[in-house]
mmCIF file of C-alpha atoms in Angstrom:
data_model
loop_
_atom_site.group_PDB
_atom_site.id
_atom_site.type_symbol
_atom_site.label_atom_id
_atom_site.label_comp_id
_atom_site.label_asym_id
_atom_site.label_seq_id
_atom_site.Cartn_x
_atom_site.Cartn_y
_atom_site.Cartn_z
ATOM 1 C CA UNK A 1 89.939 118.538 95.730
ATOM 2 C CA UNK A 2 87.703 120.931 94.528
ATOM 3 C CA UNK A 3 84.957 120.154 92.222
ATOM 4 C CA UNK A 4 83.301 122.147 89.087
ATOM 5 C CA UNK A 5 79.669 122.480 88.781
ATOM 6 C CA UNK A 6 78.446 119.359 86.296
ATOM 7 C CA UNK A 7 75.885 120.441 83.436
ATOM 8 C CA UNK A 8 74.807 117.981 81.252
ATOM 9 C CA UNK A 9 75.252 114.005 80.649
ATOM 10 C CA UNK A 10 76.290 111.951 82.692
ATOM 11 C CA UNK A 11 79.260 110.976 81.195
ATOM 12 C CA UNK A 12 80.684 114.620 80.858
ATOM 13 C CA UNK A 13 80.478 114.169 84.651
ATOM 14 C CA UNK A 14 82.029 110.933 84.943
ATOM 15 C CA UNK A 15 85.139 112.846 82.631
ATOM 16 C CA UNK A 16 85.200 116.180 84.684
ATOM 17 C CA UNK A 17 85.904 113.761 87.920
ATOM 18 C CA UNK A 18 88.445 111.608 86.551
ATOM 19 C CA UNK A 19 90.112 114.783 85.184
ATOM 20 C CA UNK A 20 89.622 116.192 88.801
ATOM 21 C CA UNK A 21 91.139 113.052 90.542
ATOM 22 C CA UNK A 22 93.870 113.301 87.903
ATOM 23 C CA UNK A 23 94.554 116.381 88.730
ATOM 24 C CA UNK A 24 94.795 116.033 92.317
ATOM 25 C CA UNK A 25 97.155 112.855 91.582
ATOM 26 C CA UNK A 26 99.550 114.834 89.715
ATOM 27 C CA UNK A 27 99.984 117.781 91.960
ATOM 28 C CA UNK A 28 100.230 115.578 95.094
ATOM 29 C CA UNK A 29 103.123 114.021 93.245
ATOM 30 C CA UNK A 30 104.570 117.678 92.238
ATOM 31 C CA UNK A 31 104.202 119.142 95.635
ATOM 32 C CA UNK A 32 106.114 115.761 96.913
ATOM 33 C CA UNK A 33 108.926 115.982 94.480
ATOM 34 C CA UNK A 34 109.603 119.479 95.370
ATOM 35 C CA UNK A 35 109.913 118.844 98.986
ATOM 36 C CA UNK A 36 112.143 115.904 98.420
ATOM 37 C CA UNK A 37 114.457 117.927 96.373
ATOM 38 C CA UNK A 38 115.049 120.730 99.137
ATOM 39 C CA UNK A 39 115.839 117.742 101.329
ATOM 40 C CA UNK A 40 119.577 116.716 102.417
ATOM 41 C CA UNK A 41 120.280 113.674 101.670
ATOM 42 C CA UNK A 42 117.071 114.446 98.654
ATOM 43 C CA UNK A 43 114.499 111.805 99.713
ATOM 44 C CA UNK A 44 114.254 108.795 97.383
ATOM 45 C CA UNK A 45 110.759 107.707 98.736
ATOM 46 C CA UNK A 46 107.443 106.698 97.234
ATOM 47 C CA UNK A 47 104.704 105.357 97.747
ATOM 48 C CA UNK A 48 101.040 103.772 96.535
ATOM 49 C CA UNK A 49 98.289 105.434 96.706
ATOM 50 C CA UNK A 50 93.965 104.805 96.455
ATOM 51 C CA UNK A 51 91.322 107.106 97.185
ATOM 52 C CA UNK A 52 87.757 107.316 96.866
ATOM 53 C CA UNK A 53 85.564 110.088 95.962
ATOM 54 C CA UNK A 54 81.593 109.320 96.473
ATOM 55 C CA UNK A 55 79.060 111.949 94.647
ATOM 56 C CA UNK A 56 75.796 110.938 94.535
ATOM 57 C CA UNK A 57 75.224 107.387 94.680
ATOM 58 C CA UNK A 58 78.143 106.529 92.403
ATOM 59 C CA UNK A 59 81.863 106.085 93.913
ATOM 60 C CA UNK A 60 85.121 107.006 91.918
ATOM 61 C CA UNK A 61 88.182 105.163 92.806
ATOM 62 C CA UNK A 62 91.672 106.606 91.944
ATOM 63 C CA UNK A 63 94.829 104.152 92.564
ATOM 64 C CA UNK A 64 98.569 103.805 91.869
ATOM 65 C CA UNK A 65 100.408 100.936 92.221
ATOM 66 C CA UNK A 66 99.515 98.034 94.962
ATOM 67 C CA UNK A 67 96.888 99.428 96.996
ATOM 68 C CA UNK A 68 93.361 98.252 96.984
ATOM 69 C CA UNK A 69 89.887 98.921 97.027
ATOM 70 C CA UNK A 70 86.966 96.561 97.313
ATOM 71 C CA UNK A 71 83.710 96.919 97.718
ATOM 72 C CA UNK A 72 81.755 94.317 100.021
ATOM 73 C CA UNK A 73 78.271 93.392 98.585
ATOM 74 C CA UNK A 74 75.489 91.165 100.321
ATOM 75 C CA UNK A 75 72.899 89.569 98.063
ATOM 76 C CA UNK A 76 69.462 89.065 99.547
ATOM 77 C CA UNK A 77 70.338 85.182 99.913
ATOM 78 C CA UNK A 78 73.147 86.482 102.531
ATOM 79 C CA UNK A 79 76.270 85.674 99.943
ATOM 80 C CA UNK A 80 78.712 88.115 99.682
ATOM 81 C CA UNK A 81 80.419 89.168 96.471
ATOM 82 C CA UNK A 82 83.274 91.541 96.097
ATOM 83 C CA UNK A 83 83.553 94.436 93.401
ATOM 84 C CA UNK A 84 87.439 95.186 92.762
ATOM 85 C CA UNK A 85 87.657 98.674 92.031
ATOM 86 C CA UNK A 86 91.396 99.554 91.603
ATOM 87 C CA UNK A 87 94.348 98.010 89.425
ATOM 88 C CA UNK A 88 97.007 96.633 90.740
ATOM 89 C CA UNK A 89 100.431 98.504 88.352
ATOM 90 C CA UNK A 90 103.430 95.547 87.890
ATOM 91 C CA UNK A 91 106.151 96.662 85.796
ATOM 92 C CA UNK A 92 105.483 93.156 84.410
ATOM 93 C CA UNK A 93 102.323 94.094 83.409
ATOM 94 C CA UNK A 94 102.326 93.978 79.179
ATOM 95 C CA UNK A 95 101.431 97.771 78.866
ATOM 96 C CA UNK A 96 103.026 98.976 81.980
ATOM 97 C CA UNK A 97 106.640 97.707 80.508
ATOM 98 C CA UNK A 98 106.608 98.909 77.381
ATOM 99 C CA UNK A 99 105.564 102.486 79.008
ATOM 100 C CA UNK A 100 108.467 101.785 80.642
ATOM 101 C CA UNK A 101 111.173 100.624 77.689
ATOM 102 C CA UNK A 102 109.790 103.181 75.944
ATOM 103 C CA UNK A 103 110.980 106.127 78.421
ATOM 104 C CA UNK A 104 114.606 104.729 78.266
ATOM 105 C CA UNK A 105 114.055 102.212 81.419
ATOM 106 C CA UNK A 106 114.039 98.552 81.997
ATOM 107 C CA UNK A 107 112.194 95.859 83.747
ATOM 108 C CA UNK A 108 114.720 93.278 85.804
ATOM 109 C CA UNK A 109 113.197 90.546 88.075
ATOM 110 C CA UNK A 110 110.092 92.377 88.110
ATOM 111 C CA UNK A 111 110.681 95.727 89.214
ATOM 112 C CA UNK A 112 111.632 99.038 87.535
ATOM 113 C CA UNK A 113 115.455 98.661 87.071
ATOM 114 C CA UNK A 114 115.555 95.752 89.236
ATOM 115 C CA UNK A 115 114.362 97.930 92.193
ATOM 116 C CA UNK A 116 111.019 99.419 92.317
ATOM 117 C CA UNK A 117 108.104 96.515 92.525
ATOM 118 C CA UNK A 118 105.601 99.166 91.045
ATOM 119 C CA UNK A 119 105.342 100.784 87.794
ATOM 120 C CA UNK A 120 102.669 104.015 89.305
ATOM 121 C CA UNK A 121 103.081 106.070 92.131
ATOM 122 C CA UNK A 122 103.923 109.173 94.309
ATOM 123 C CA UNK A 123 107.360 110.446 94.855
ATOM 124 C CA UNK A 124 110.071 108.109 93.742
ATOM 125 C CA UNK A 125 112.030 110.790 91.925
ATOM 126 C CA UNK A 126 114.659 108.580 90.461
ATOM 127 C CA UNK A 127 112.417 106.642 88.694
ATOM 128 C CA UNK A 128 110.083 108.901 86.979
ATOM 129 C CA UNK A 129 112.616 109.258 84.042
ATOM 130 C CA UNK A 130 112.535 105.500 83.359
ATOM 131 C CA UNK A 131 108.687 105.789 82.613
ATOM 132 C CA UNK A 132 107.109 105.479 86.424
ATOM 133 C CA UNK A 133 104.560 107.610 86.628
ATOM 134 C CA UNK A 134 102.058 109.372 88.666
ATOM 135 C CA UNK A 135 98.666 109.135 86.719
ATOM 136 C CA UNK A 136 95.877 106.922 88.164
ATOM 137 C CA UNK A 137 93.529 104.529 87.148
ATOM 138 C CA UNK A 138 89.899 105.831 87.819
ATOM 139 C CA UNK A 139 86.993 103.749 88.420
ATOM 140 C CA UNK A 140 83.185 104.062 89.190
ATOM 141 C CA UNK A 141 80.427 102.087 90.885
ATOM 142 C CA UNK A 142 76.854 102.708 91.234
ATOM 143 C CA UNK A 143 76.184 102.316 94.734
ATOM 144 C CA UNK A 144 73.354 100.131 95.798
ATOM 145 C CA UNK A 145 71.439 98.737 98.824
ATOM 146 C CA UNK A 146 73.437 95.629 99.316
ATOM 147 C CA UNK A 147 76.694 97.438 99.586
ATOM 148 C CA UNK A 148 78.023 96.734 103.087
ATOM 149 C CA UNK A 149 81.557 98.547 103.107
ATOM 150 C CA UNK A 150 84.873 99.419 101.684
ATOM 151 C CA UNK A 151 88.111 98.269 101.970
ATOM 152 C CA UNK A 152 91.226 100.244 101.010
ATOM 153 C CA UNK A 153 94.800 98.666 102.094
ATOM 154 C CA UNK A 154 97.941 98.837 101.012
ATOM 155 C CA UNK A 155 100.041 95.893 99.439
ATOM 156 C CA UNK A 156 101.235 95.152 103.380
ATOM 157 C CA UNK A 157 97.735 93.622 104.519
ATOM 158 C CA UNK A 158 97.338 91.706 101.375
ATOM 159 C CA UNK A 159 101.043 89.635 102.058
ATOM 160 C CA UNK A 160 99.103 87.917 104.822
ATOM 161 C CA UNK A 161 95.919 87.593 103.491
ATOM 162 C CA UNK A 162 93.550 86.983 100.330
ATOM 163 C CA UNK A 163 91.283 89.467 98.995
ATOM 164 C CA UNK A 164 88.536 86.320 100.089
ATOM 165 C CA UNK A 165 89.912 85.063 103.501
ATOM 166 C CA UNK A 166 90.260 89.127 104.099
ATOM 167 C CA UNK A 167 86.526 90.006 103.631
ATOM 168 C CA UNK A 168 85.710 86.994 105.997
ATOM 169 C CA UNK A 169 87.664 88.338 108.388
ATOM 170 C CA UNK A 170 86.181 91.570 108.723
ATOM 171 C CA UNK A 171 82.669 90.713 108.065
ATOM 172 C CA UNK A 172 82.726 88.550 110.957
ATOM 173 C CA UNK A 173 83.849 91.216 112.878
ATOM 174 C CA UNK A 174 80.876 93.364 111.389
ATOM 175 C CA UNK A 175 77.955 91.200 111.930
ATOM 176 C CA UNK A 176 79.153 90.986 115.935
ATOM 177 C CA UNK A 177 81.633 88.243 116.903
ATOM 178 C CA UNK A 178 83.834 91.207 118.324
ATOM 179 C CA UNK A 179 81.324 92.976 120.359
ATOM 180 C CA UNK A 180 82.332 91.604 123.509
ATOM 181 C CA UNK A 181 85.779 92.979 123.261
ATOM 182 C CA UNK A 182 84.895 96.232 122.107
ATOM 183 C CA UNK A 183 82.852 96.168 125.064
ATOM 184 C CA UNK A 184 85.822 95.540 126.872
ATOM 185 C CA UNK A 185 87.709 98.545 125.174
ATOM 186 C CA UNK A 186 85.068 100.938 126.052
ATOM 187 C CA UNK A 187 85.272 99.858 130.092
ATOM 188 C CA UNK A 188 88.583 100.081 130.385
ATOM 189 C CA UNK A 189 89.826 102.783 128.455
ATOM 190 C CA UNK A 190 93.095 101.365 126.922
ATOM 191 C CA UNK A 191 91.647 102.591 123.398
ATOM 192 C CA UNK A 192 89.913 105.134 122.310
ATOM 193 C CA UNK A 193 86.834 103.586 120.853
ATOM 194 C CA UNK A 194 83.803 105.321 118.987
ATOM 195 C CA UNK A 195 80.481 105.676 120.913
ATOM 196 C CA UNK A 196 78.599 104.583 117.969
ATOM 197 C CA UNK A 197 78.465 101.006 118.115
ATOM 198 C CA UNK A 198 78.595 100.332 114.051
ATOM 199 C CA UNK A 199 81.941 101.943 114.220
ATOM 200 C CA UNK A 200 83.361 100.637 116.770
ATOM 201 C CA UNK A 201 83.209 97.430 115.196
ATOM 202 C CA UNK A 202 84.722 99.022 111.964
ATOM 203 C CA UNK A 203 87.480 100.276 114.190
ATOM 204 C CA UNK A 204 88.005 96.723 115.690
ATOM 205 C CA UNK A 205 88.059 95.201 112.219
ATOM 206 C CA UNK A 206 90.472 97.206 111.219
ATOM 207 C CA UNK A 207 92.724 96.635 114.272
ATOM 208 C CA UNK A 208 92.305 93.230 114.276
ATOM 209 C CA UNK A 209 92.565 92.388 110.661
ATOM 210 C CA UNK A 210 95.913 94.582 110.666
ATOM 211 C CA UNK A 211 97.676 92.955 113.778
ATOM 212 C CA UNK A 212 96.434 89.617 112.358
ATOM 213 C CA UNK A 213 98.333 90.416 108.774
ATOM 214 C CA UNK A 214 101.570 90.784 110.957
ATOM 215 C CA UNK A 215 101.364 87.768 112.741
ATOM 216 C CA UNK A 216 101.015 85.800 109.200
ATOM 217 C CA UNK A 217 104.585 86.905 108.496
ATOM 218 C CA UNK A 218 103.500 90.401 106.592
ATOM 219 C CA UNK A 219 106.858 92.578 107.034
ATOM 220 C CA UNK A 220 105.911 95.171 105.161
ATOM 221 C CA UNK A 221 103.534 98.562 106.637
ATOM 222 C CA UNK A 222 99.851 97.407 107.261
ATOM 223 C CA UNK A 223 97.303 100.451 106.367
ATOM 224 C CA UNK A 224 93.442 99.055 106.501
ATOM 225 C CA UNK A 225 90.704 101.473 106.152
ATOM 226 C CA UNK A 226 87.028 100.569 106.147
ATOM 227 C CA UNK A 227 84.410 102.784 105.159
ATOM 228 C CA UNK A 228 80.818 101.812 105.861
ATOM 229 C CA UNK A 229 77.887 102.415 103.641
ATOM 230 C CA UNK A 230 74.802 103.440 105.311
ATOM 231 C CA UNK A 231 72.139 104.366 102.047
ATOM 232 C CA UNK A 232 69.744 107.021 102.873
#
């Protein structure tokens, strides 16, 4: 992703990245398609996507379909509040279906044709005729001192846990209750663990909060990635 040189306001900015995150959406999803078409059997796959772009102090979040991202903020008073900065895309959402009727398809039982539980995302080649499609929903937050980390998982981690019982989880690991076992890592080498002590306990959180979805009864793929935010 390669960005242009901003002059002016700020919200010429704020359009040039969306357009830029856009962008980068759509050829993902091109480049994808063309692979799966060379393919024998042709591959049928898709999948969600987030990402997050920081410039500045402000953070731009791209998403399609299931996948989250949340931003963990801690008030002076210690209470922690959560900033939801993607959109989940149901084919029963109101706009998403009529995208969807509109471009010959249907909505059955919730999904696209009865099949496919999301109305956005990459790949899924049989399905972009009936009105799935591959364009994002952007968002952007001003960063500030209170902001503790991100969170960006997929639909899997979120089948065994709230987006509130979730945040616990990891910030507990954050603040040190799992020191003593990535101390235990470190000594004995079974992981590879990072020297910096902060991340480590990112690392653990996400370990932890992943294996912890699958013992809940999550079936589905568990991908947890927390990004800390250090201001400087």
């Amino acid at each position: 992703l390669i960005l242009p040189t901003f002059k002016g306001d700020t919200s010429n900015k704020d359009r040039e990245i969306k357009k830029c995150l856009t962008e980068a959406y759509k050829k993902t999803d091109d480049d994808f398609l063309h692979e799966a078409s060379k393919a024998s059997p042709v591959w049928k796959d898709g999948s969600t996507a987030v990402s997050a772009l920081v410039v500045d102090d402000v953070l731009y979040v791209a998403n399609l379909g299931d996948s989250k991202a949340l931003l963990c903020r801690c008030a002076e008073d210690g209470k922690i509040s959560v900033v939801s900065l993607s959109k989940d895309h149901s084919p029963s959402q109101y706009e998403e279906r009529i995208r969807i009727q509109k471009a010959g398809g249907n909505v059955r039982e919730g999904r696209v044709l009865g099949v496919l539980e999301v109305s956005r995302s990459i790949g899924d080649g049989r399905f972009k005729r009936c009105g799935v499609t591959c364009v994002p929903d952007v968002m952007r937050c001003t960063l500030t001192d209170n902001d503790r980390f991100l969170l960006l998982a997929c639909d899997g981690l979120w089948k065994g846990f709230s987006v509130d019982s979730a945040l616990k989880f990891i910030n507990n690991i954050i603040e040190g209750k799992g020191d003593e076992e990535v101390e235990q890592k470190t000594d004995n080498g079974a992981d590879e663990v990072p020297n910096d002590p902060v991340s480590a306990r990112f690392q653990l959180a996400c370990d932890k909060i992943a294996s912890e979805a699958v013992r809940k009864g999550s079936s589905d793929n568990v991908t947890v990635m927390l990004v800390s935010i250090r201001r400087q």
